[in-house]
Tab-separated table of N, CA, C and O in Angstrom:
chain	number	residue	atom	x	y	z
A	106	MET	N	-24.085	23.596	-10.868
A	106	MET	CA	-24.458	24.981	-10.911
A	106	MET	C	-23.057	26.014	-11.664
A	106	MET	O	-22.302	25.944	-10.346
A	107	LYS	N	-22.851	27.033	-12.529
A	107	LYS	CA	-21.928	27.758	-12.980
A	107	LYS	C	-21.788	28.172	-11.385
A	107	LYS	O	-23.025	29.026	-10.726
A	108	GLN	N	-20.963	28.854	-10.742
A	108	GLN	CA	-20.546	30.218	-9.694
A	108	GLN	C	-19.859	30.947	-10.470
A	108	GLN	O	-18.371	31.151	-11.028
A	109	ILE	N	-19.875	31.812	-9.686
A	109	ILE	CA	-19.508	33.371	-10.375
A	109	ILE	C	-18.833	34.764	-8.841
A	109	ILE	O	-20.184	34.496	-8.458
A	110	GLU	N	-18.344	35.098	-9.172
A	110	GLU	CA	-17.516	35.215	-7.683
A	110	GLU	C	-17.150	37.157	-8.247
A	110	GLU	O	-16.062	36.981	-9.246
A	111	VAL	N	-17.747	37.856	-7.574
A	111	VAL	CA	-17.866	39.436	-8.232
A	111	VAL	C	-17.766	40.215	-6.506
A	111	VAL	O	-18.217	40.315	-6.052
A	112	VAL	N	-17.152	41.774	-7.296
A	112	VAL	CA	-17.537	42.400	-6.515
A	112	VAL	C	-17.964	43.947	-6.503
A	112	VAL	O	-18.390	43.496	-8.663
A	113	ALA	N	-18.487	44.827	-6.203
A	113	ALA	CA	-19.499	46.038	-6.568
A	113	ALA	C	-19.136	47.058	-5.673
A	113	ALA	O	-19.110	47.062	-4.561
A	114	ALA	N	-19.498	48.949	-6.626
A	114	ALA	CA	-18.731	49.473	-5.868
A	114	ALA	C	-20.597	49.939	-5.867
A	114	ALA	O	-20.595	50.718	-7.038
A	115	ILE	N	-20.880	50.490	-4.154
A	115	ILE	CA	-21.695	51.814	-3.923
A	115	ILE	C	-21.570	52.548	-3.958
A	115	ILE	O	-20.438	53.105	-3.330
A	116	ILE	N	-20.886	53.463	-5.014
A	116	ILE	CA	-20.453	54.735	-4.991
A	116	ILE	C	-21.215	55.756	-4.288
A	116	ILE	O	-22.793	56.060	-4.833
A	117	ARG	N	-20.989	56.761	-3.757
A	117	ARG	CA	-21.581	57.917	-2.842
A	117	ARG	C	-21.148	58.845	-3.057
A	117	ARG	O	-19.869	59.234	-3.044
A	118	LYS	N	-22.145	59.825	-3.430
A	118	LYS	CA	-21.945	61.546	-3.260
A	118	LYS	C	-22.838	62.556	-2.724
A	118	LYS	O	-24.235	62.117	-3.615
A	119	GLY	N	-22.921	62.715	-1.793
A	119	GLY	CA	-23.737	63.159	-0.925
A	119	GLY	C	-25.348	62.036	-0.481
A	119	GLY	O	-24.886	61.668	-0.249
A	120	ASP	N	-26.345	62.993	-0.953
A	120	ASP	CA	-27.512	61.466	-0.551
A	120	ASP	C	-27.668	60.666	-2.053
A	120	ASP	O	-28.760	59.945	-1.949
A	121	LYS	N	-26.668	61.146	-2.989
A	121	LYS	CA	-27.269	60.207	-4.102
A	121	LYS	C	-26.323	58.118	-4.667
A	121	LYS	O	-24.994	58.745	-3.727
A	122	LEU	N	-26.781	57.702	-4.784
A	122	LEU	CA	-26.047	56.808	-5.032
A	122	LEU	C	-25.630	55.952	-7.036
A	122	LEU	O	-26.492	56.876	-8.133
A	123	PHE	N	-24.398	55.463	-7.373
A	123	PHE	CA	-24.281	56.069	-8.707
A	123	PHE	C	-24.294	54.563	-9.184
A	123	PHE	O	-24.104	53.129	-8.897
A	124	ALA	N	-25.489	54.445	-10.342
A	124	ALA	CA	-26.273	53.235	-11.357
A	124	ALA	C	-26.331	53.322	-12.678
A	124	ALA	O	-25.467	54.150	-13.484
A	125	THR	N	-24.926	51.847	-13.062
A	125	THR	CA	-25.237	51.790	-14.114
A	125	THR	C	-25.925	50.797	-15.053
A	125	THR	O	-25.995	49.834	-14.729
A	126	GLN	N	-26.079	50.620	-16.415
A	126	GLN	CA	-27.028	50.248	-17.470
A	126	GLN	C	-26.328	49.830	-17.933
A	126	GLN	O	-25.313	49.894	-18.318
A	127	ARG	N	-26.190	48.049	-18.344
A	127	ARG	CA	-25.551	47.047	-18.850
A	127	ARG	C	-25.965	47.433	-20.315
A	127	ARG	O	-26.699	47.197	-20.252
A	128	GLY	N	-24.619	47.029	-21.024
A	128	GLY	CA	-24.662	47.380	-22.185
A	128	GLY	C	-24.991	45.649	-23.283
A	128	GLY	O	-24.327	46.254	-24.235
A	129	TYR	N	-24.657	44.729	-22.404
A	129	TYR	CA	-24.142	43.628	-23.008
A	129	TYR	C	-25.002	42.481	-22.216
A	129	TYR	O	-25.512	42.668	-21.488
A	130	GLY	N	-24.942	41.102	-22.885
A	130	GLY	CA	-25.277	40.259	-22.625
A	130	GLY	C	-27.198	39.990	-21.993
A	130	GLY	O	-27.831	40.335	-22.566
A	131	ASP	N	-27.231	38.514	-21.472
A	131	ASP	CA	-28.114	38.475	-21.380
A	131	ASP	C	-29.118	39.365	-20.443
A	131	ASP	O	-29.913	39.481	-20.924
A	132	PHE	N	-28.578	39.905	-19.695
A	132	PHE	CA	-29.399	41.019	-19.055
A	132	PHE	C	-29.052	42.307	-19.135
A	132	PHE	O	-29.104	43.641	-18.277
A	133	LYS	N	-28.233	42.408	-20.294
A	133	LYS	CA	-28.319	44.127	-21.141
A	133	LYS	C	-29.925	45.149	-20.998
A	133	LYS	O	-30.700	44.526	-20.852
A	134	ASP	N	-29.830	45.987	-20.505
A	134	ASP	CA	-30.670	47.607	-20.560
A	134	ASP	C	-31.324	47.008	-18.606
A	134	ASP	O	-31.471	48.039	-18.376
A	135	TRP	N	-30.669	46.268	-17.590
A	135	TRP	CA	-30.338	46.578	-16.810
A	135	TRP	C	-29.819	47.255	-15.905
A	135	TRP	O	-29.011	47.726	-16.286
A	136	TRP	N	-30.267	47.150	-15.128
A	136	TRP	CA	-29.291	48.632	-14.145
A	136	TRP	C	-28.642	47.486	-12.785
A	136	TRP	O	-29.182	46.418	-12.165
A	137	GLU	N	-28.071	48.169	-12.474
A	137	GLU	CA	-26.529	47.336	-11.757
A	137	GLU	C	-25.258	48.539	-11.114
A	137	GLU	O	-25.122	49.589	-11.644
A	138	PHE	N	-25.164	47.939	-9.594
A	138	PHE	CA	-24.117	48.584	-9.464
A	138	PHE	C	-22.396	49.081	-9.880
A	138	PHE	O	-22.579	47.350	-10.498
A	139	PRO	N	-21.841	49.167	-10.717
A	139	PRO	CA	-20.365	48.703	-11.199
A	139	PRO	C	-19.939	47.775	-10.721
A	139	PRO	O	-19.533	48.186	-9.317
A	140	GLY	N	-19.001	47.140	-10.968
A	140	GLY	CA	-17.763	46.549	-10.642
A	140	GLY	C	-17.822	44.755	-11.378
A	140	GLY	O	-17.784	45.218	-12.449
A	141	GLY	N	-17.278	44.091	-11.160
A	141	GLY	CA	-16.746	43.295	-11.722
A	141	GLY	C	-15.885	40.953	-11.128
A	141	GLY	O	-16.216	41.755	-9.989
A	142	LYS	N	-15.509	41.455	-11.874
A	142	LYS	CA	-15.022	40.085	-11.345
A	142	LYS	C	-13.833	39.935	-11.138
A	142	LYS	O	-12.757	41.066	-11.149
A	143	MET	N	-13.499	39.206	-9.661
A	143	MET	CA	-12.149	39.036	-9.112
A	143	MET	C	-11.234	37.953	-9.898
A	143	MET	O	-11.955	37.368	-10.727
A	144	GLU	N	-9.419	39.059	-9.965
A	144	GLU	CA	-9.184	38.287	-10.713
A	144	GLU	C	-7.959	36.810	-9.841
A	144	GLU	O	-7.582	37.679	-8.405
A	145	LEU	N	-7.346	36.509	-10.126
A	145	LEU	CA	-6.615	35.262	-9.412
A	145	LEU	C	-4.993	36.253	-8.097
A	145	LEU	O	-4.989	36.739	-8.794
A	146	GLY	N	-5.519	35.958	-7.260
A	146	GLY	CA	-4.983	36.519	-6.266
A	146	GLY	C	-4.775	38.225	-5.518
A	146	GLY	O	-4.125	38.426	-5.025
A	147	GLU	N	-6.074	38.778	-5.758
A	147	GLU	CA	-6.987	40.018	-5.695
A	147	GLU	C	-7.656	39.861	-4.590
A	147	GLU	O	-8.100	38.625	-4.081
A	148	THR	N	-7.731	40.207	-3.830
A	148	THR	CA	-8.126	41.284	-2.800
A	148	THR	C	-9.841	41.756	-3.466
A	148	THR	O	-9.447	42.366	-4.402
A	149	PRO	N	-11.016	41.381	-2.826
A	149	PRO	CA	-12.141	41.601	-3.423
A	149	PRO	C	-11.799	43.767	-3.438
A	149	PRO	O	-12.113	44.456	-4.421
A	150	GLU	N	-10.592	44.075	-2.672
A	150	GLU	CA	-10.568	45.887	-2.511
A	150	GLU	C	-10.046	45.977	-4.043
A	150	GLU	O	-9.630	47.128	-4.616
A	151	GLU	N	-8.907	45.369	-4.077
A	151	GLU	CA	-7.615	45.326	-5.182
A	151	GLU	C	-8.779	45.631	-6.494
A	151	GLU	O	-8.632	45.446	-7.467
A	152	ALA	N	-9.673	44.707	-6.599
A	152	ALA	CA	-10.070	44.032	-8.029
A	152	ALA	C	-11.370	44.721	-8.182
A	152	ALA	O	-11.693	45.302	-9.117
A	153	LEU	N	-11.779	45.670	-7.057
A	153	LEU	CA	-13.104	47.184	-7.443
A	153	LEU	C	-12.113	47.800	-7.637
A	153	LEU	O	-12.831	48.767	-8.573
A	154	VAL	N	-11.614	48.684	-7.443
A	154	VAL	CA	-10.771	49.619	-7.746
A	154	VAL	C	-9.890	49.303	-9.390
A	154	VAL	O	-10.340	50.463	-9.952
A	155	ARG	N	-9.505	47.742	-9.523
A	155	ARG	CA	-9.380	47.191	-10.776
A	155	ARG	C	-10.811	48.010	-11.594
A	155	ARG	O	-10.683	48.631	-13.196
A	156	GLU	N	-11.328	47.082	-11.708
A	156	GLU	CA	-12.852	47.008	-12.099
A	156	GLU	C	-13.299	48.321	-12.587
A	156	GLU	O	-13.804	48.754	-13.851
A	157	ILE	N	-13.147	49.565	-11.139
A	157	ILE	CA	-13.761	50.946	-11.336
A	157	ILE	C	-13.050	51.280	-12.698
A	157	ILE	O	-13.376	52.642	-12.929
A	158	ARG	N	-11.745	51.321	-12.811
A	158	ARG	CA	-10.869	51.835	-13.815
A	158	ARG	C	-11.049	51.584	-14.835
A	158	ARG	O	-10.892	52.457	-15.503
A	159	GLU	N	-11.599	50.687	-15.175
A	159	GLU	CA	-11.968	49.819	-16.382
A	159	GLU	C	-12.895	50.749	-16.756
A	159	GLU	O	-13.014	50.315	-17.906
A	160	GLU	N	-14.040	49.981	-16.170
A	160	GLU	CA	-15.511	50.170	-16.693
A	160	GLU	C	-15.358	51.627	-16.572
A	160	GLU	O	-15.903	52.014	-17.018
A	161	LEU	N	-14.468	52.395	-15.923
A	161	LEU	CA	-15.596	54.063	-15.934
A	161	LEU	C	-13.656	55.238	-15.575
A	161	LEU	O	-14.328	56.276	-15.447
A	162	SER	N	-13.173	54.863	-15.997
A	162	SER	CA	-12.143	55.839	-16.154
A	162	SER	C	-11.427	56.488	-15.065
A	162	SER	O	-11.583	57.180	-15.196
A	163	THR	N	-12.245	56.207	-13.726
A	163	THR	CA	-12.086	56.912	-12.541
A	163	THR	C	-11.419	56.367	-11.300
A	163	THR	O	-11.136	54.840	-11.780
A	164	GLU	N	-10.943	56.745	-10.768
A	164	GLU	CA	-10.291	56.233	-9.108
A	164	GLU	C	-11.476	56.143	-8.106
A	164	GLU	O	-12.124	57.182	-8.085
A	165	ILE	N	-11.271	55.244	-7.142
A	165	ILE	CA	-12.461	55.085	-5.800
A	165	ILE	C	-12.047	55.114	-4.748
A	165	ILE	O	-10.262	54.446	-4.701
A	166	ASN	N	-11.901	55.281	-3.867
A	166	ASN	CA	-11.630	54.750	-2.553
A	166	ASN	C	-12.842	54.026	-1.591
A	166	ASN	O	-13.442	54.141	-2.025
A	167	VAL	N	-12.595	52.185	-1.204
A	167	VAL	CA	-12.082	51.641	-0.668
A	167	VAL	C	-13.051	52.144	0.488
A	167	VAL	O	-12.146	51.516	1.148
A	168	ASP	N	-14.626	52.713	0.625
A	168	ASP	CA	-14.450	52.719	2.321
A	168	ASP	C	-15.048	51.738	3.201
A	168	ASP	O	-14.685	51.686	4.140
A	169	LYS	N	-15.660	50.912	3.241
A	169	LYS	CA	-16.273	50.103	4.108
A	169	LYS	C	-17.182	49.292	3.497
A	169	LYS	O	-17.807	49.173	2.496
A	170	PHE	N	-17.211	47.238	3.933
A	170	PHE	CA	-17.734	46.505	3.588
A	170	PHE	C	-18.787	46.786	4.217
A	170	PHE	O	-19.351	47.130	5.241
A	171	LEU	N	-20.006	46.590	3.167
A	171	LEU	CA	-21.764	46.441	3.164
A	171	LEU	C	-22.127	45.141	3.452
A	171	LEU	O	-22.996	44.623	4.762
A	172	CYS	N	-21.866	44.394	2.520
A	172	CYS	CA	-22.523	43.106	2.721
A	172	CYS	C	-22.082	42.232	1.954
A	172	CYS	O	-21.620	42.550	0.775
A	173	THR	N	-22.329	41.014	1.491
A	173	THR	CA	-22.409	40.016	-0.096
A	173	THR	C	-23.184	39.479	0.196
A	173	THR	O	-23.791	39.042	1.025
A	174	VAL	N	-23.644	39.821	-1.004
A	174	VAL	CA	-24.977	38.887	-1.734
A	174	VAL	C	-24.580	37.414	-2.171
A	174	VAL	O	-24.408	37.772	-2.996
A	175	GLU	N	-25.832	36.503	-2.054
A	175	GLU	CA	-25.761	35.231	-2.967
A	175	GLU	C	-27.555	35.522	-3.916
A	175	GLU	O	-28.193	35.148	-3.300
A	176	HIS	N	-26.852	35.158	-4.478
A	176	HIS	CA	-28.111	35.017	-5.704
A	176	HIS	C	-28.218	34.241	-6.889
A	176	HIS	O	-27.085	33.985	-7.382
A	177	ASP	N	-29.692	33.162	-7.269
A	177	ASP	CA	-29.187	32.017	-8.057
A	177	ASP	C	-30.036	32.829	-9.304
A	177	ASP	O	-31.002	33.210	-9.219
A	178	TYR	N	-29.609	33.321	-10.275
A	178	TYR	CA	-30.022	33.790	-11.398
A	178	TYR	C	-29.998	31.881	-12.146
A	178	TYR	O	-29.535	31.116	-11.902
A	179	PRO	N	-30.850	32.115	-13.719
A	179	PRO	CA	-31.268	30.653	-14.247
A	179	PRO	C	-29.984	29.861	-14.661
A	179	PRO	O	-30.296	28.899	-15.048
A	180	LYS	N	-29.180	30.366	-15.078
A	180	LYS	CA	-27.794	29.595	-15.523
A	180	LYS	C	-26.640	29.832	-14.231
A	180	LYS	O	-25.747	29.353	-14.468
A	181	PHE	N	-26.158	30.789	-13.294
A	181	PHE	CA	-25.500	30.565	-12.842
A	181	PHE	C	-25.873	30.819	-11.130
A	181	PHE	O	-27.264	31.467	-10.934
A	182	HIS	N	-24.968	30.784	-10.352
A	182	HIS	CA	-24.982	31.280	-9.272
A	182	HIS	C	-23.781	32.304	-8.944
A	182	HIS	O	-22.875	32.190	-8.845
A	183	LEU	N	-24.588	33.439	-8.084
A	183	LEU	CA	-23.433	34.447	-7.952
A	183	LEU	C	-22.901	34.606	-6.749
A	183	LEU	O	-24.306	34.652	-5.815
A	184	THR	N	-22.114	35.584	-6.306
A	184	THR	CA	-21.997	36.028	-4.505
A	184	THR	C	-20.918	37.103	-4.927
A	184	THR	O	-19.970	37.813	-6.273
A	185	MET	N	-21.968	38.285	-4.419
A	185	MET	CA	-21.385	39.299	-4.619
A	185	MET	C	-21.462	39.624	-3.650
A	185	MET	O	-21.735	40.427	-2.699
A	186	HIS	N	-20.113	40.499	-3.443
A	186	HIS	CA	-19.315	41.491	-2.296
A	186	HIS	C	-19.403	42.704	-2.717
A	186	HIS	O	-18.866	43.231	-3.697
A	187	CYS	N	-20.094	43.422	-1.299
A	187	CYS	CA	-20.451	45.147	-2.135
A	187	CYS	C	-20.230	46.097	-1.573
A	187	CYS	O	-19.681	45.109	0.233
A	188	TYR	N	-19.079	46.823	-1.454
A	188	TYR	CA	-19.063	48.225	-0.854
A	188	TYR	C	-18.890	49.496	-0.997
A	188	TYR	O	-19.244	50.019	-1.801
A	189	LEU	N	-19.303	50.194	0.088
A	189	LEU	CA	-19.697	51.156	0.205
A	189	LEU	C	-18.585	52.292	-0.447
A	189	LEU	O	-17.191	51.725	0.258
A	190	CYS	N	-18.059	52.817	-1.802
A	190	CYS	CA	-16.843	53.918	-1.596
A	190	CYS	C	-17.122	55.533	-1.985
A	190	CYS	O	-18.086	55.670	-2.525
A	191	SER	N	-16.316	55.549	-2.311
A	191	SER	CA	-16.486	57.170	-2.702
A	191	SER	C	-15.635	57.944	-4.213
A	191	SER	O	-14.412	57.079	-3.815
A	192	LEU	N	-15.541	58.456	-4.841
A	192	LEU	CA	-14.381	59.369	-5.688
A	192	LEU	C	-13.474	59.822	-5.547
A	192	LEU	O	-13.457	60.911	-4.734
A	193	LEU	N	-12.414	59.026	-6.618
A	193	LEU	CA	-11.481	60.165	-5.994
A	193	LEU	C	-11.192	61.471	-6.847
A	193	LEU	O	-10.554	62.328	-7.298
A	194	THR	N	-11.387	60.938	-7.745
A	194	THR	CA	-11.537	62.363	-8.990
A	194	THR	C	-13.090	61.983	-9.423
A	194	THR	O	-13.735	61.060	-9.723
A	195	GLU	N	-13.777	63.080	-10.341
A	195	GLU	CA	-14.858	63.085	-10.582
A	195	GLU	C	-15.322	63.191	-12.226
A	195	GLU	O	-16.698	62.793	-11.967
A	196	ALA	N	-14.718	63.141	-12.546
A	196	ALA	CA	-15.025	62.427	-14.353
A	196	ALA	C	-14.931	60.818	-14.077
A	196	ALA	O	-14.168	59.822	-13.146
A	197	LEU	N	-15.751	60.571	-14.857
A	197	LEU	CA	-16.722	58.783	-14.986
A	197	LEU	C	-16.701	59.411	-16.739
A	197	LEU	O	-16.978	59.632	-17.657
A	198	HIS	N	-16.029	57.956	-17.106
A	198	HIS	CA	-16.495	58.216	-18.230
A	198	HIS	C	-16.814	56.241	-18.587
A	198	HIS	O	-16.740	55.323	-17.860
A	199	LEU	N	-18.157	56.546	-19.276
A	199	LEU	CA	-18.751	54.976	-19.625
A	199	LEU	C	-18.128	53.540	-20.771
A	199	LEU	O	-17.988	54.149	-22.018
A	200	ASN	N	-17.214	52.778	-20.370
A	200	ASN	CA	-16.559	52.407	-21.361
A	200	ASN	C	-16.813	51.315	-21.254
A	200	ASN	O	-16.942	49.993	-22.298
A	201	GLU	N	-18.024	50.697	-20.783
A	201	GLU	CA	-18.247	49.258	-20.836
A	201	GLU	C	-20.180	49.175	-20.779
A	201	GLU	O	-20.803	48.594	-21.396
A	202	HIS	N	-21.074	50.833	-20.242
A	202	HIS	CA	-22.068	50.427	-19.787
A	202	HIS	C	-23.006	51.567	-20.749
A	202	HIS	O	-22.302	52.054	-21.654
A	203	GLU	N	-24.444	50.968	-20.803
A	203	GLU	CA	-24.806	51.840	-22.296
A	203	GLU	C	-25.362	53.550	-21.350
A	203	GLU	O	-25.290	54.686	-22.320
A	204	ALA	N	-25.320	53.495	-19.927
A	204	ALA	CA	-26.285	54.987	-19.245
A	204	ALA	C	-25.810	55.271	-17.939
A	204	ALA	O	-25.521	53.466	-17.671
A	205	ALA	N	-25.695	55.960	-16.700
A	205	ALA	CA	-25.479	55.745	-15.318
A	205	ALA	C	-25.965	57.072	-15.348
A	205	ALA	O	-26.771	58.154	-16.000
A	206	ARG	N	-26.742	57.196	-14.157
A	206	ARG	CA	-27.251	57.748	-12.888
A	206	ARG	C	-26.725	58.409	-12.000
A	206	ARG	O	-26.753	56.897	-11.439
A	207	TRP	N	-27.456	58.682	-11.721
A	207	TRP	CA	-27.007	59.341	-9.799
A	207	TRP	C	-28.326	59.038	-9.145
A	207	TRP	O	-29.318	60.188	-9.777
A	208	LEU	N	-28.935	58.398	-8.703
A	208	LEU	CA	-30.114	58.067	-7.717
A	208	LEU	C	-30.005	58.502	-6.007
A	208	LEU	O	-28.932	58.394	-5.710
A	209	THR	N	-31.016	59.214	-6.105
A	209	THR	CA	-31.644	59.441	-4.759
A	209	THR	C	-32.077	57.889	-4.044
A	209	THR	O	-32.836	57.612	-4.948
A	210	LYS	N	-32.291	57.821	-3.002
A	210	LYS	CA	-33.775	56.633	-2.175
A	210	LYS	C	-34.576	56.864	-3.330
A	210	LYS	O	-34.978	56.061	-3.001
A	211	ASN	N	-35.361	58.443	-3.359
A	211	ASN	CA	-36.773	58.027	-3.457
A	211	ASN	C	-36.430	57.745	-5.586
A	211	ASN	O	-37.739	57.348	-5.700
A	212	GLU	N	-35.335	57.809	-5.544
A	212	GLU	CA	-35.411	57.134	-7.133
A	212	GLU	C	-34.937	56.188	-8.104
A	212	GLU	O	-34.900	55.991	-8.991
A	213	MET	N	-34.693	54.936	-6.460
A	213	MET	CA	-34.328	53.604	-7.164
A	213	MET	C	-35.286	52.969	-7.279
A	213	MET	O	-34.801	52.115	-8.162
A	214	ASP	N	-36.141	53.313	-7.665
A	214	ASP	CA	-37.382	52.424	-8.274
A	214	ASP	C	-37.685	52.796	-9.840
A	214	ASP	O	-38.643	52.609	-10.615
A	215	SER	N	-36.664	53.502	-10.028
A	215	SER	CA	-37.078	54.709	-11.317
A	215	SER	C	-36.646	53.766	-12.605
A	215	SER	O	-36.270	54.358	-13.561
A	216	VAL	N	-35.572	52.813	-11.736
A	216	VAL	CA	-34.596	51.756	-12.991
A	216	VAL	C	-35.389	50.505	-13.154
A	216	VAL	O	-35.698	49.994	-11.544
A	217	LYS	N	-34.772	49.800	-14.141
A	217	LYS	CA	-35.466	48.302	-13.686
A	217	LYS	C	-33.720	47.429	-13.260
A	217	LYS	O	-32.978	47.378	-14.334
A	218	TRP	N	-33.262	47.130	-11.751
A	218	TRP	CA	-32.599	46.914	-11.273
A	218	TRP	C	-32.312	45.236	-12.031
A	218	TRP	O	-33.187	44.654	-11.603
A	219	LEU	N	-30.856	44.815	-11.453
A	219	LEU	CA	-31.110	43.004	-11.499
A	219	LEU	C	-30.939	42.390	-9.942
A	219	LEU	O	-31.073	43.640	-8.714
A	220	PRO	N	-31.592	41.456	-10.183
A	220	PRO	CA	-32.268	41.005	-8.571
A	220	PRO	C	-31.240	41.210	-7.658
A	220	PRO	O	-31.577	41.577	-6.763
A	221	ALA	N	-30.370	40.752	-8.107
A	221	ALA	CA	-28.896	40.787	-6.791
A	221	ALA	C	-28.525	42.177	-6.569
A	221	ALA	O	-28.361	42.185	-5.497
A	222	ASP	N	-28.611	42.922	-6.846
A	222	ASP	CA	-28.726	44.703	-6.815
A	222	ASP	C	-29.327	45.400	-5.957
A	222	ASP	O	-29.909	46.295	-5.107
A	223	LEU	N	-30.908	44.550	-6.384
A	223	LEU	CA	-32.460	45.084	-5.627
A	223	LEU	C	-32.006	44.785	-4.179
A	223	LEU	O	-32.584	44.627	-3.411
A	224	GLU	N	-31.515	43.149	-3.839
A	224	GLU	CA	-31.010	42.992	-2.261
A	224	GLU	C	-30.358	43.815	-1.855
A	224	GLU	O	-29.881	44.009	-0.534
A	225	VAL	N	-29.257	44.063	-1.972
A	225	VAL	CA	-27.772	45.364	-1.608
A	225	VAL	C	-29.170	46.660	-1.825
A	225	VAL	O	-28.762	47.255	-0.635
A	226	ILE	N	-30.038	47.431	-2.174
A	226	ILE	CA	-30.290	48.658	-2.353
A	226	ILE	C	-31.632	48.255	-0.759
A	226	ILE	O	-31.328	48.873	-0.538
A	227	GLN	N	-31.905	46.682	-0.408
A	227	GLN	CA	-32.757	46.801	0.125
A	227	GLN	C	-32.607	46.340	1.368
A	227	GLN	O	-32.323	47.180	3.097
A	228	LYS	N	-30.231	46.058	1.957
A	228	LYS	CA	-30.003	46.187	2.559
A	228	LYS	C	-29.315	47.856	2.747
A	228	LYS	O	-29.169	48.508	4.744
A	229	LEU	N	-29.435	48.516	2.158
A	229	LEU	CA	-28.767	49.895	2.134
A	229	LEU	C	-30.016	50.496	2.744
A	229	LEU	O	-29.051	51.255	3.902
A	230	PHE	N	-31.310	51.001	2.584
A	230	PHE	CA	-32.315	51.463	3.379
A	230	PHE	C	-32.483	50.705	4.142
A	230	PHE	O	-33.451	51.012	5.435
A	231	GLU	N	-32.148	49.844	4.881
A	231	GLU	CA	-32.994	49.001	5.814
A	231	GLU	C	-33.095	49.384	7.110
A	231	GLU	O	-31.890	50.129	8.076
């Protein structure tokens, strides 16, 4: 089975978390934490800063490692390294996603999360 290793930013502002809606691929319209694939020679933190700059045209601080999620999707095995992050600039621009929302804990069920991201949410609120 194909293996994919990615990083994800759990961007916090007050009591809200930033969620993005995929605009492409097999999981178009599903919701996720922003991030992406690591490039050769990058640390997870470097990859996360780069991916968020590319996807959202903003700068983040990678505050703390949260967890690594392993999940089997039908076509690949995902390893996702998740970090709690904060914004260094307020401007956010969706370069790859259809939509985005700031969600409180009570609003997490209002969107259709990708399965691996649901595991992250469970870890966040344990």
